[in-house]
Amino acid sequence: MVKRILVVDDSLTVRHQVAVALRAAGFEVVEAIDGRDAQDKLDASIAMVICDVNMPRMNGLELLETIARPMPVLMLTTEGQTTLIARAKAAGAKGWIVKPFRAELLVAAVGKLVGAP
Amino acid sequence: MSTIEALEKQLAAYRLLDETSDAIPFRLAPDLSRLLYVGPQAERLLGIAQAHWLVPGFLDARLSDEQRAATLEQFRIVIEFGASHEAEFRLLRDDGSWAWIRCTMRAFDGMVAGHLLDITLRQRLTADHAQLQRLEAVGRLASGIAHEINTPLQFIGHSLEFLGEALQELLPGASAELRADSEEALARCNEGIERVTALVRSMRTFVHAGAPQKTPADLADLLRSAIAISASEHRAVASIVTELAAIPKVRCFPGELGQVFLNLIVNAAQAIAETKRRGTITVSTRVDGDAAVIAIADTGGGIPEHARARVFEPFFTTKEIGRGTGQGLAIARAVLDRHAGSIDFTTELGRGTTFTVRLPLTSLPA
C-alpha cells in the first residue's frame, strides 16, 4: 500500500509545494491547515507527519506533544528558529527542513524516515 | 605480494586518479564548520590556495551572501538524512573573482563527501549569450526608436519656428511681461529639442556604425556621442570634463571605436560609483607624434593589484554575473589591435584609473 503523509501548514503555497514533490515521488498526501485539523486527520493510515511551526489555533509544537512517539515528524521551519528547533527535537521531531526547501532534498529526507513510497 | 600491499597499491591508484581529475574531491566536517580534506588540484583549478581551504569557517567566508544559508542548509540535510545531492554555488577566489561550482555530494561516515567541478566558463558563456542577445535586441530597438523619434522631432521643430514667428505678430497687444515669458518658453522648447536631436544623432552614430570598411571619423564626435549615450550611468555619480584637442579625422571603424569609448566611460562611472563619492571623469584627446591619444580618467578607487595583470583577459570580471561580462576591455584590446593602435592604463589605489588609447594618424588623408 502506498504510504500516506500528512502535511500540516497554514500556507496553501507551502502545502502545495510539499504535496507536489511528494506525489511526484510516489507518496500519497493528506493536507491539514493547522494542528487541530491535523489531529482530526491523523489516523492509523498515516506513515509520517510534515509540520509547520507557526499556525493558528494549534501550532506545530503543540501538535507534536499530542502525537505518539513512533510516528516520525519532520518540522518545517524558517531560518534562525534555533530554540524552536531544539524544543521540537526534545519533543520527538525526527528533523527539520528550512523553508524555502529543495524538493529533492525534502523527498530524500522523507525517504530516509519512512522508506520507499 | 601480501593482501595489504595489494590493497595499498590499489588505494594509491584510486587516489592518483582522484587527485589528478578535474573533479576535485572534498570532505566536509559533520558540523559544516570546515573542510577536512580537499584534493591538491583545488588550488590550480579554482584559484584558492591549498592552505585556505582547510581553515575553519572557509565556506562561511567564501560563499556569497545570497547563497550562504541555502547552500549550508543543503549540506546539512545531506548529512542529517543521508541523502545524495547536486548543488551549484559560487565561491570567492583568492583574487576576488567568483568561481562557479557544481558540487556532487553524499553523506559518508557522518561527513559530506563529494566532488567540486569548476563550471565558471559555462556559467559565463550562458550569461554572456543572454546578455549579447539582450544588447542586440536593444540595439535594434534603439535604431527603430531613433528613427521614429526623428520624424516628430522635425515637425515639432518646424512648428515651433512657425509659432515663434506667429507670436511676434500676436504679441504687440500683450503686456511686456507676457511677451518676455512667452519668448523664454519658446527658447526653452528649442533648447529641449536640440538636446533630444543631439541624443538621437548620437544613438544613430552607434547603431549605423557597423561599416564594413574604415571610414574617416571625428574622434571628438565619437567621444561626445559615447558621453551622451552613457549619461544614465555617469550623471548621478560624476561630472564629465572634456579637453578635446583639434585632431584630424582618423580612418577607423567608428562603431567599434565608439563602443570602446562607451565601455571605458561606463567602467569609469562604475569605478566612481563604488567609492560612494561623487567624482570626475576626464575625457581628453591630444596628438602625440604620429598618434592620436585619447585618455579617459576617473577618480574611482583604482584597480586592485591582483587584478591589474588580468583586466584585458576575456571573461575576467570582479562584477556580479549578469552585470559585467568580463568582455568590455578584452573587446577594447581586440578593437585597438584591428586599428594598429593600443590601449593601456595607469592606476593608483584610492586615486583612480586612467585608460589611454593610442591610434596611428599616419595613413590619414590630409
JSON list of N, CA, C and O in Angstrom, two decimals, chain B residues 130-176:
[
{"chain": "B", "resi": 130, "resn": "ALA", "atom": "N", "xyz": [23.12, 35.40, -23.13]},
{"chain": "B", "resi": 130, "resn": "ALA", "atom": "CA", "xyz": [21.87, 36.10, -22.83]},
{"chain": "B", "resi": 130, "resn": "ALA", "atom": "C", "xyz": [22.06, 37.61, -22.93]},
{"chain": "B", "resi": 130, "resn": "ALA", "atom": "O", "xyz": [21.26, 38.33, -23.51]},
{"chain": "B", "resi": 131, "resn": "GLN", "atom": "N", "xyz": [23.20, 38.07, -22.38]},
{"chain": "B", "resi": 131, "resn": "GLN", "atom": "CA", "xyz": [23.50, 39.50, -22.38]},
{"chain": "B", "resi": 131, "resn": "GLN", "atom": "C", "xyz": [23.66, 40.03, -23.81]},
{"chain": "B", "resi": 131, "resn": "GLN", "atom": "O", "xyz": [23.13, 41.07, -24.16]},
{"chain": "B", "resi": 132, "resn": "LEU", "atom": "N", "xyz": [24.39, 39.26, -24.64]},
{"chain": "B", "resi": 132, "resn": "LEU", "atom": "CA", "xyz": [24.60, 39.69, -26.02]},
{"chain": "B", "resi": 132, "resn": "LEU", "atom": "C", "xyz": [23.29, 39.75, -26.78]},
{"chain": "B", "resi": 132, "resn": "LEU", "atom": "O", "xyz": [23.04, 40.68, -27.54]},
{"chain": "B", "resi": 133, "resn": "GLN", "atom": "N", "xyz": [22.45, 38.75, -26.54]},
{"chain": "B", "resi": 133, "resn": "GLN", "atom": "CA", "xyz": [21.16, 38.76, -27.22]},
{"chain": "B", "resi": 133, "resn": "GLN", "atom": "C", "xyz": [20.33, 39.96, -26.80]},
{"chain": "B", "resi": 133, "resn": "GLN", "atom": "O", "xyz": [19.66, 40.59, -27.60]},
{"chain": "B", "resi": 134, "resn": "ARG", "atom": "N", "xyz": [20.44, 40.28, -25.49]},
{"chain": "B", "resi": 134, "resn": "ARG", "atom": "CA", "xyz": [19.71, 41.43, -24.98]},
{"chain": "B", "resi": 134, "resn": "ARG", "atom": "C", "xyz": [20.23, 42.70, -25.64]},
{"chain": "B", "resi": 134, "resn": "ARG", "atom": "O", "xyz": [19.47, 43.55, -26.09]},
{"chain": "B", "resi": 135, "resn": "LEU", "atom": "N", "xyz": [21.57, 42.81, -25.71]},
{"chain": "B", "resi": 135, "resn": "LEU", "atom": "CA", "xyz": [22.17, 44.00, -26.31]},
{"chain": "B", "resi": 135, "resn": "LEU", "atom": "C", "xyz": [21.77, 44.13, -27.77]},
{"chain": "B", "resi": 135, "resn": "LEU", "atom": "O", "xyz": [21.47, 45.22, -28.25]},
{"chain": "B", "resi": 136, "resn": "GLU", "atom": "N", "xyz": [21.77, 42.99, -28.47]},
{"chain": "B", "resi": 136, "resn": "GLU", "atom": "CA", "xyz": [21.41, 43.02, -29.88]},
{"chain": "B", "resi": 136, "resn": "GLU", "atom": "C", "xyz": [19.98, 43.51, -30.03]},
{"chain": "B", "resi": 136, "resn": "GLU", "atom": "O", "xyz": [19.67, 44.36, -30.86]},
{"chain": "B", "resi": 137, "resn": "ALA", "atom": "N", "xyz": [19.10, 42.97, -29.19]},
{"chain": "B", "resi": 137, "resn": "ALA", "atom": "CA", "xyz": [17.70, 43.38, -29.24]},
{"chain": "B", "resi": 137, "resn": "ALA", "atom": "C", "xyz": [17.57, 44.86, -28.92]},
{"chain": "B", "resi": 137, "resn": "ALA", "atom": "O", "xyz": [16.84, 45.59, -29.59]},
{"chain": "B", "resi": 138, "resn": "VAL", "atom": "N", "xyz": [18.31, 45.31, -27.90]},
{"chain": "B", "resi": 138, "resn": "VAL", "atom": "CA", "xyz": [18.24, 46.72, -27.51]},
{"chain": "B", "resi": 138, "resn": "VAL", "atom": "C", "xyz": [18.76, 47.59, -28.66]},
{"chain": "B", "resi": 138, "resn": "VAL", "atom": "O", "xyz": [18.20, 48.64, -28.96]},
{"chain": "B", "resi": 139, "resn": "GLY", "atom": "N", "xyz": [19.82, 47.12, -29.31]},
{"chain": "B", "resi": 139, "resn": "GLY", "atom": "CA", "xyz": [20.37, 47.86, -30.44]},
{"chain": "B", "resi": 139, "resn": "GLY", "atom": "C", "xyz": [19.35, 48.04, -31.55]},
{"chain": "B", "resi": 139, "resn": "GLY", "atom": "O", "xyz": [19.17, 49.14, -32.07]},
{"chain": "B", "resi": 140, "resn": "ARG", "atom": "N", "xyz": [18.67, 46.95, -31.87]},
{"chain": "B", "resi": 140, "resn": "ARG", "atom": "CA", "xyz": [17.64, 47.02, -32.93]},
{"chain": "B", "resi": 140, "resn": "ARG", "atom": "C", "xyz": [16.53, 47.97, -32.53]},
{"chain": "B", "resi": 140, "resn": "ARG", "atom": "O", "xyz": [16.08, 48.80, -33.30]},
{"chain": "B", "resi": 141, "resn": "LEU", "atom": "N", "xyz": [16.14, 47.83, -31.26]},
{"chain": "B", "resi": 141, "resn": "LEU", "atom": "CA", "xyz": [15.08, 48.68, -30.73]},
{"chain": "B", "resi": 141, "resn": "LEU", "atom": "C", "xyz": [15.50, 50.15, -30.80]},
{"chain": "B", "resi": 141, "resn": "LEU", "atom": "O", "xyz": [14.74, 51.02, -31.24]},
{"chain": "B", "resi": 142, "resn": "ALA", "atom": "N", "xyz": [16.74, 50.42, -30.37]},
{"chain": "B", "resi": 142, "resn": "ALA", "atom": "CA", "xyz": [17.25, 51.79, -30.33]},
{"chain": "B", "resi": 142, "resn": "ALA", "atom": "C", "xyz": [17.26, 52.37, -31.74]},
{"chain": "B", "resi": 142, "resn": "ALA", "atom": "O", "xyz": [16.88, 53.53, -31.95]},
{"chain": "B", "resi": 143, "resn": "SER", "atom": "N", "xyz": [17.68, 51.56, -32.70]},
{"chain": "B", "resi": 143, "resn": "SER", "atom": "CA", "xyz": [17.73, 52.03, -34.08]},
{"chain": "B", "resi": 143, "resn": "SER", "atom": "C", "xyz": [16.33, 52.43, -34.54]},
{"chain": "B", "resi": 143, "resn": "SER", "atom": "O", "xyz": [16.12, 53.49, -35.12]},
{"chain": "B", "resi": 144, "resn": "GLY", "atom": "N", "xyz": [15.36, 51.57, -34.24]},
{"chain": "B", "resi": 144, "resn": "GLY", "atom": "CA", "xyz": [13.98, 51.85, -34.64]},
{"chain": "B", "resi": 144, "resn": "GLY", "atom": "C", "xyz": [13.45, 53.10, -33.95]},
{"chain": "B", "resi": 144, "resn": "GLY", "atom": "O", "xyz": [12.84, 53.96, -34.59]},
{"chain": "B", "resi": 145, "resn": "ILE", "atom": "N", "xyz": [13.73, 53.19, -32.64]},
{"chain": "B", "resi": 145, "resn": "ILE", "atom": "CA", "xyz": [13.21, 54.33, -31.88]},
{"chain": "B", "resi": 145, "resn": "ILE", "atom": "C", "xyz": [13.86, 55.63, -32.35]},
{"chain": "B", "resi": 145, "resn": "ILE", "atom": "O", "xyz": [13.18, 56.65, -32.53]},
{"chain": "B", "resi": 146, "resn": "ALA", "atom": "N", "xyz": [15.18, 55.57, -32.60]},
{"chain": "B", "resi": 146, "resn": "ALA", "atom": "CA", "xyz": [15.87, 56.78, -33.07]},
{"chain": "B", "resi": 146, "resn": "ALA", "atom": "C", "xyz": [15.22, 57.28, -34.35]},
{"chain": "B", "resi": 146, "resn": "ALA", "atom": "O", "xyz": [14.97, 58.47, -34.53]},
{"chain": "B", "resi": 147, "resn": "HIS", "atom": "N", "xyz": [14.90, 56.33, -35.22]},
{"chain": "B", "resi": 147, "resn": "HIS", "atom": "CA", "xyz": [14.28, 56.70, -36.49]},
{"chain": "B", "resi": 147, "resn": "HIS", "atom": "C", "xyz": [12.89, 57.30, -36.25]},
{"chain": "B", "resi": 147, "resn": "HIS", "atom": "O", "xyz": [12.52, 58.34, -36.81]},
{"chain": "B", "resi": 148, "resn": "GLU", "atom": "N", "xyz": [12.12, 56.63, -35.37]},
{"chain": "B", "resi": 148, "resn": "GLU", "atom": "CA", "xyz": [10.74, 57.06, -35.12]},
{"chain": "B", "resi": 148, "resn": "GLU", "atom": "C", "xyz": [10.70, 58.42, -34.43]},
{"chain": "B", "resi": 148, "resn": "GLU", "atom": "O", "xyz": [9.76, 59.19, -34.63]},
{"chain": "B", "resi": 149, "resn": "ILE", "atom": "N", "xyz": [11.69, 58.69, -33.59]},
{"chain": "B", "resi": 149, "resn": "ILE", "atom": "CA", "xyz": [11.69, 59.96, -32.86]},
{"chain": "B", "resi": 149, "resn": "ILE", "atom": "C", "xyz": [12.06, 61.10, -33.79]},
{"chain": "B", "resi": 149, "resn": "ILE", "atom": "O", "xyz": [11.58, 62.23, -33.66]},
{"chain": "B", "resi": 150, "resn": "ASN", "atom": "N", "xyz": [12.91, 60.79, -34.76]},
{"chain": "B", "resi": 150, "resn": "ASN", "atom": "CA", "xyz": [13.43, 61.83, -35.63]},
{"chain": "B", "resi": 150, "resn": "ASN", "atom": "C", "xyz": [12.33, 62.58, -36.38]},
{"chain": "B", "resi": 150, "resn": "ASN", "atom": "O", "xyz": [12.35, 63.80, -36.45]},
{"chain": "B", "resi": 151, "resn": "THR", "atom": "N", "xyz": [11.36, 61.83, -36.91]},
{"chain": "B", "resi": 151, "resn": "THR", "atom": "CA", "xyz": [10.32, 62.47, -37.71]},
{"chain": "B", "resi": 151, "resn": "THR", "atom": "C", "xyz": [9.48, 63.46, -36.89]},
{"chain": "B", "resi": 151, "resn": "THR", "atom": "O", "xyz": [9.39, 64.63, -37.26]},
{"chain": "B", "resi": 152, "resn": "PRO", "atom": "N", "xyz": [8.88, 63.02, -35.78]},
{"chain": "B", "resi": 152, "resn": "PRO", "atom": "CA", "xyz": [8.14, 64.01, -34.98]},
{"chain": "B", "resi": 152, "resn": "PRO", "atom": "C", "xyz": [9.02, 65.16, -34.50]},
{"chain": "B", "resi": 152, "resn": "PRO", "atom": "O", "xyz": [8.56, 66.30, -34.42]},
{"chain": "B", "resi": 153, "resn": "LEU", "atom": "N", "xyz": [10.29, 64.88, -34.21]},
{"chain": "B", "resi": 153, "resn": "LEU", "atom": "CA", "xyz": [11.20, 65.94, -33.78]},
{"chain": "B", "resi": 153, "resn": "LEU", "atom": "C", "xyz": [11.26, 67.03, -34.84]},
{"chain": "B", "resi": 153, "resn": "LEU", "atom": "O", "xyz": [11.22, 68.22, -34.53]},
{"chain": "B", "resi": 154, "resn": "GLN", "atom": "N", "xyz": [11.34, 66.57, -36.09]},
{"chain": "B", "resi": 154, "resn": "GLN", "atom": "CA", "xyz": [11.44, 67.56, -37.17]},
{"chain": "B", "resi": 154, "resn": "GLN", "atom": "C", "xyz": [10.19, 68.41, -37.25]},
{"chain": "B", "resi": 154, "resn": "GLN", "atom": "O", "xyz": [10.27, 69.63, -37.35]},
{"chain": "B", "resi": 155, "resn": "PHE", "atom": "N", "xyz": [9.00, 67.77, -37.16]},
{"chain": "B", "resi": 155, "resn": "PHE", "atom": "CA", "xyz": [7.82, 68.64, -37.30]},
{"chain": "B", "resi": 155, "resn": "PHE", "atom": "C", "xyz": [7.55, 69.45, -36.06]},
{"chain": "B", "resi": 155, "resn": "PHE", "atom": "O", "xyz": [7.00, 70.55, -36.13]},
{"chain": "B", "resi": 156, "resn": "ILE", "atom": "N", "xyz": [8.00, 68.99, -34.91]},
{"chain": "B", "resi": 156, "resn": "ILE", "atom": "CA", "xyz": [7.89, 69.85, -33.72]},
{"chain": "B", "resi": 156, "resn": "ILE", "atom": "C", "xyz": [8.78, 71.08, -33.91]},
{"chain": "B", "resi": 156, "resn": "ILE", "atom": "O", "xyz": [8.38, 72.21, -33.65]},
{"chain": "B", "resi": 157, "resn": "GLY", "atom": "N", "xyz": [9.99, 70.84, -34.41]},
{"chain": "B", "resi": 157, "resn": "GLY", "atom": "CA", "xyz": [10.92, 71.94, -34.66]},
{"chain": "B", "resi": 157, "resn": "GLY", "atom": "C", "xyz": [10.35, 72.96, -35.62]},
{"chain": "B", "resi": 157, "resn": "GLY", "atom": "O", "xyz": [10.35, 74.17, -35.34]},
{"chain": "B", "resi": 158, "resn": "HIS", "atom": "N", "xyz": [9.82, 72.45, -36.74]},
{"chain": "B", "resi": 158, "resn": "HIS", "atom": "CA", "xyz": [9.24, 73.37, -37.73]},
{"chain": "B", "resi": 158, "resn": "HIS", "atom": "C", "xyz": [8.06, 74.13, -37.16]},
{"chain": "B", "resi": 158, "resn": "HIS", "atom": "O", "xyz": [7.91, 75.33, -37.37]},
{"chain": "B", "resi": 159, "resn": "SER", "atom": "N", "xyz": [7.22, 73.43, -36.42]},
{"chain": "B", "resi": 159, "resn": "SER", "atom": "CA", "xyz": [6.04, 74.09, -35.85]},
{"chain": "B", "resi": 159, "resn": "SER", "atom": "C", "xyz": [6.44, 75.16, -34.85]},
{"chain": "B", "resi": 159, "resn": "SER", "atom": "O", "xyz": [5.81, 76.23, -34.78]},
{"chain": "B", "resi": 160, "resn": "LEU", "atom": "N", "xyz": [7.49, 74.87, -34.07]},
{"chain": "B", "resi": 160, "resn": "LEU", "atom": "CA", "xyz": [7.96, 75.85, -33.09]},
{"chain": "B", "resi": 160, "resn": "LEU", "atom": "C", "xyz": [8.45, 77.12, -33.80]},
{"chain": "B", "resi": 160, "resn": "LEU", "atom": "O", "xyz": [8.19, 78.24, -33.35]},
{"chain": "B", "resi": 161, "resn": "GLU", "atom": "N", "xyz": [9.14, 76.88, -34.90]},
{"chain": "B", "resi": 161, "resn": "GLU", "atom": "CA", "xyz": [9.65, 78.01, -35.68]},
{"chain": "B", "resi": 161, "resn": "GLU", "atom": "C", "xyz": [8.48, 78.89, -36.13]},
{"chain": "B", "resi": 161, "resn": "GLU", "atom": "O", "xyz": [8.50, 80.11, -35.98]},
{"chain": "B", "resi": 162, "resn": "PHE", "atom": "N", "xyz": [7.43, 78.20, -36.63]},
{"chain": "B", "resi": 162, "resn": "PHE", "atom": "CA", "xyz": [6.25, 78.94, -37.08]},
{"chain": "B", "resi": 162, "resn": "PHE", "atom": "C", "xyz": [5.60, 79.70, -35.92]},
{"chain": "B", "resi": 162, "resn": "PHE", "atom": "O", "xyz": [5.26, 80.87, -36.01]},
{"chain": "B", "resi": 163, "resn": "LEU", "atom": "N", "xyz": [5.46, 79.01, -34.78]},
{"chain": "B", "resi": 163, "resn": "LEU", "atom": "CA", "xyz": [4.83, 79.64, -33.61]},
{"chain": "B", "resi": 163, "resn": "LEU", "atom": "C", "xyz": [5.62, 80.86, -33.16]},
{"chain": "B", "resi": 163, "resn": "LEU", "atom": "O", "xyz": [5.04, 81.88, -32.77]},
{"chain": "B", "resi": 164, "resn": "GLY", "atom": "N", "xyz": [6.95, 80.76, -33.25]},
{"chain": "B", "resi": 164, "resn": "GLY", "atom": "CA", "xyz": [7.81, 81.88, -32.89]},
{"chain": "B", "resi": 164, "resn": "GLY", "atom": "C", "xyz": [7.49, 83.10, -33.73]},
{"chain": "B", "resi": 164, "resn": "GLY", "atom": "O", "xyz": [7.33, 84.22, -33.22]},
{"chain": "B", "resi": 165, "resn": "GLU", "atom": "N", "xyz": [7.36, 82.85, -35.02]},
{"chain": "B", "resi": 165, "resn": "GLU", "atom": "CA", "xyz": [7.05, 83.97, -35.92]},
{"chain": "B", "resi": 165, "resn": "GLU", "atom": "C", "xyz": [5.65, 84.49, -35.67]},
{"chain": "B", "resi": 165, "resn": "GLU", "atom": "O", "xyz": [5.42, 85.71, -35.63]},
{"chain": "B", "resi": 166, "resn": "ALA", "atom": "N", "xyz": [4.72, 83.56, -35.48]},
{"chain": "B", "resi": 166, "resn": "ALA", "atom": "CA", "xyz": [3.32, 83.97, -35.24]},
{"chain": "B", "resi": 166, "resn": "ALA", "atom": "C", "xyz": [3.22, 84.81, -33.97]},
{"chain": "B", "resi": 166, "resn": "ALA", "atom": "O", "xyz": [2.49, 85.81, -33.94]},
{"chain": "B", "resi": 167, "resn": "LEU", "atom": "N", "xyz": [3.98, 84.43, -32.95]},
{"chain": "B", "resi": 167, "resn": "LEU", "atom": "CA", "xyz": [3.94, 85.18, -31.69]},
{"chain": "B", "resi": 167, "resn": "LEU", "atom": "C", "xyz": [4.36, 86.62, -31.90]},
{"chain": "B", "resi": 167, "resn": "LEU", "atom": "O", "xyz": [3.78, 87.54, -31.30]},
{"chain": "B", "resi": 168, "resn": "GLN", "atom": "N", "xyz": [5.36, 86.83, -32.74]},
{"chain": "B", "resi": 168, "resn": "GLN", "atom": "CA", "xyz": [5.84, 88.19, -33.00]},
{"chain": "B", "resi": 168, "resn": "GLN", "atom": "C", "xyz": [4.68, 89.07, -33.47]},
{"chain": "B", "resi": 168, "resn": "GLN", "atom": "O", "xyz": [4.58, 90.23, -33.11]},
{"chain": "B", "resi": 169, "resn": "GLU", "atom": "N", "xyz": [3.77, 88.45, -34.29]},
{"chain": "B", "resi": 169, "resn": "GLU", "atom": "CA", "xyz": [2.64, 89.23, -34.80]},
{"chain": "B", "resi": 169, "resn": "GLU", "atom": "C", "xyz": [1.55, 89.37, -33.75]},
{"chain": "B", "resi": 169, "resn": "GLU", "atom": "O", "xyz": [0.85, 90.38, -33.68]},
{"chain": "B", "resi": 170, "resn": "LEU", "atom": "N", "xyz": [1.38, 88.35, -32.94]},
{"chain": "B", "resi": 170, "resn": "LEU", "atom": "CA", "xyz": [0.27, 88.35, -31.98]},
{"chain": "B", "resi": 170, "resn": "LEU", "atom": "C", "xyz": [0.57, 89.17, -30.73]},
{"chain": "B", "resi": 170, "resn": "LEU", "atom": "O", "xyz": [-0.30, 89.71, -30.10]},
{"chain": "B", "resi": 171, "resn": "LEU", "atom": "N", "xyz": [1.86, 89.21, -30.37]},
{"chain": "B", "resi": 171, "resn": "LEU", "atom": "CA", "xyz": [2.20, 89.73, -29.06]},
{"chain": "B", "resi": 171, "resn": "LEU", "atom": "C", "xyz": [2.15, 91.25, -28.87]},
{"chain": "B", "resi": 171, "resn": "LEU", "atom": "O", "xyz": [1.97, 91.70, -27.74]},
{"chain": "B", "resi": 172, "resn": "PRO", "atom": "N", "xyz": [2.29, 92.06, -29.92]},
{"chain": "B", "resi": 172, "resn": "PRO", "atom": "CA", "xyz": [2.35, 93.51, -29.65]},
{"chain": "B", "resi": 172, "resn": "PRO", "atom": "C", "xyz": [1.25, 94.01, -28.74]},
{"chain": "B", "resi": 172, "resn": "PRO", "atom": "O", "xyz": [1.47, 94.93, -27.95]},
{"chain": "B", "resi": 173, "resn": "GLY", "atom": "N", "xyz": [0.07, 93.40, -28.81]},
{"chain": "B", "resi": 173, "resn": "GLY", "atom": "CA", "xyz": [-1.02, 93.86, -27.95]},
{"chain": "B", "resi": 173, "resn": "GLY", "atom": "C", "xyz": [-0.89, 93.39, -26.51]},
{"chain": "B", "resi": 173, "resn": "GLY", "atom": "O", "xyz": [-1.61, 93.87, -25.64]},
{"chain": "B", "resi": 174, "resn": "ALA", "atom": "N", "xyz": [0.03, 92.45, -26.25]},
{"chain": "B", "resi": 174, "resn": "ALA", "atom": "CA", "xyz": [0.11, 91.86, -24.92]},
{"chain": "B", "resi": 174, "resn": "ALA", "atom": "C", "xyz": [1.03, 92.67, -24.01]},
{"chain": "B", "resi": 174, "resn": "ALA", "atom": "O", "xyz": [1.78, 93.53, -24.47]},
{"chain": "B", "resi": 175, "resn": "SER", "atom": "N", "xyz": [0.98, 92.33, -22.72]},
{"chain": "B", "resi": 175, "resn": "SER", "atom": "CA", "xyz": [1.83, 93.05, -21.77]},
{"chain": "B", "resi": 175, "resn": "SER", "atom": "C", "xyz": [3.29, 92.68, -21.98]},
{"chain": "B", "resi": 175, "resn": "SER", "atom": "O", "xyz": [3.61, 91.62, -22.52]},
{"chain": "B", "resi": 176, "resn": "ALA", "atom": "N", "xyz": [4.19, 93.51, -21.52]},
{"chain": "B", "resi": 176, "resn": "ALA", "atom": "CA", "xyz": [5.63, 93.27, -21.66]},
{"chain": "B", "resi": 176, "resn": "ALA", "atom": "C", "xyz": [6.01, 91.97, -20.94]},
{"chain": "B", "resi": 176, "resn": "ALA", "atom": "O", "xyz": [6.83, 91.19, -21.42]}
]
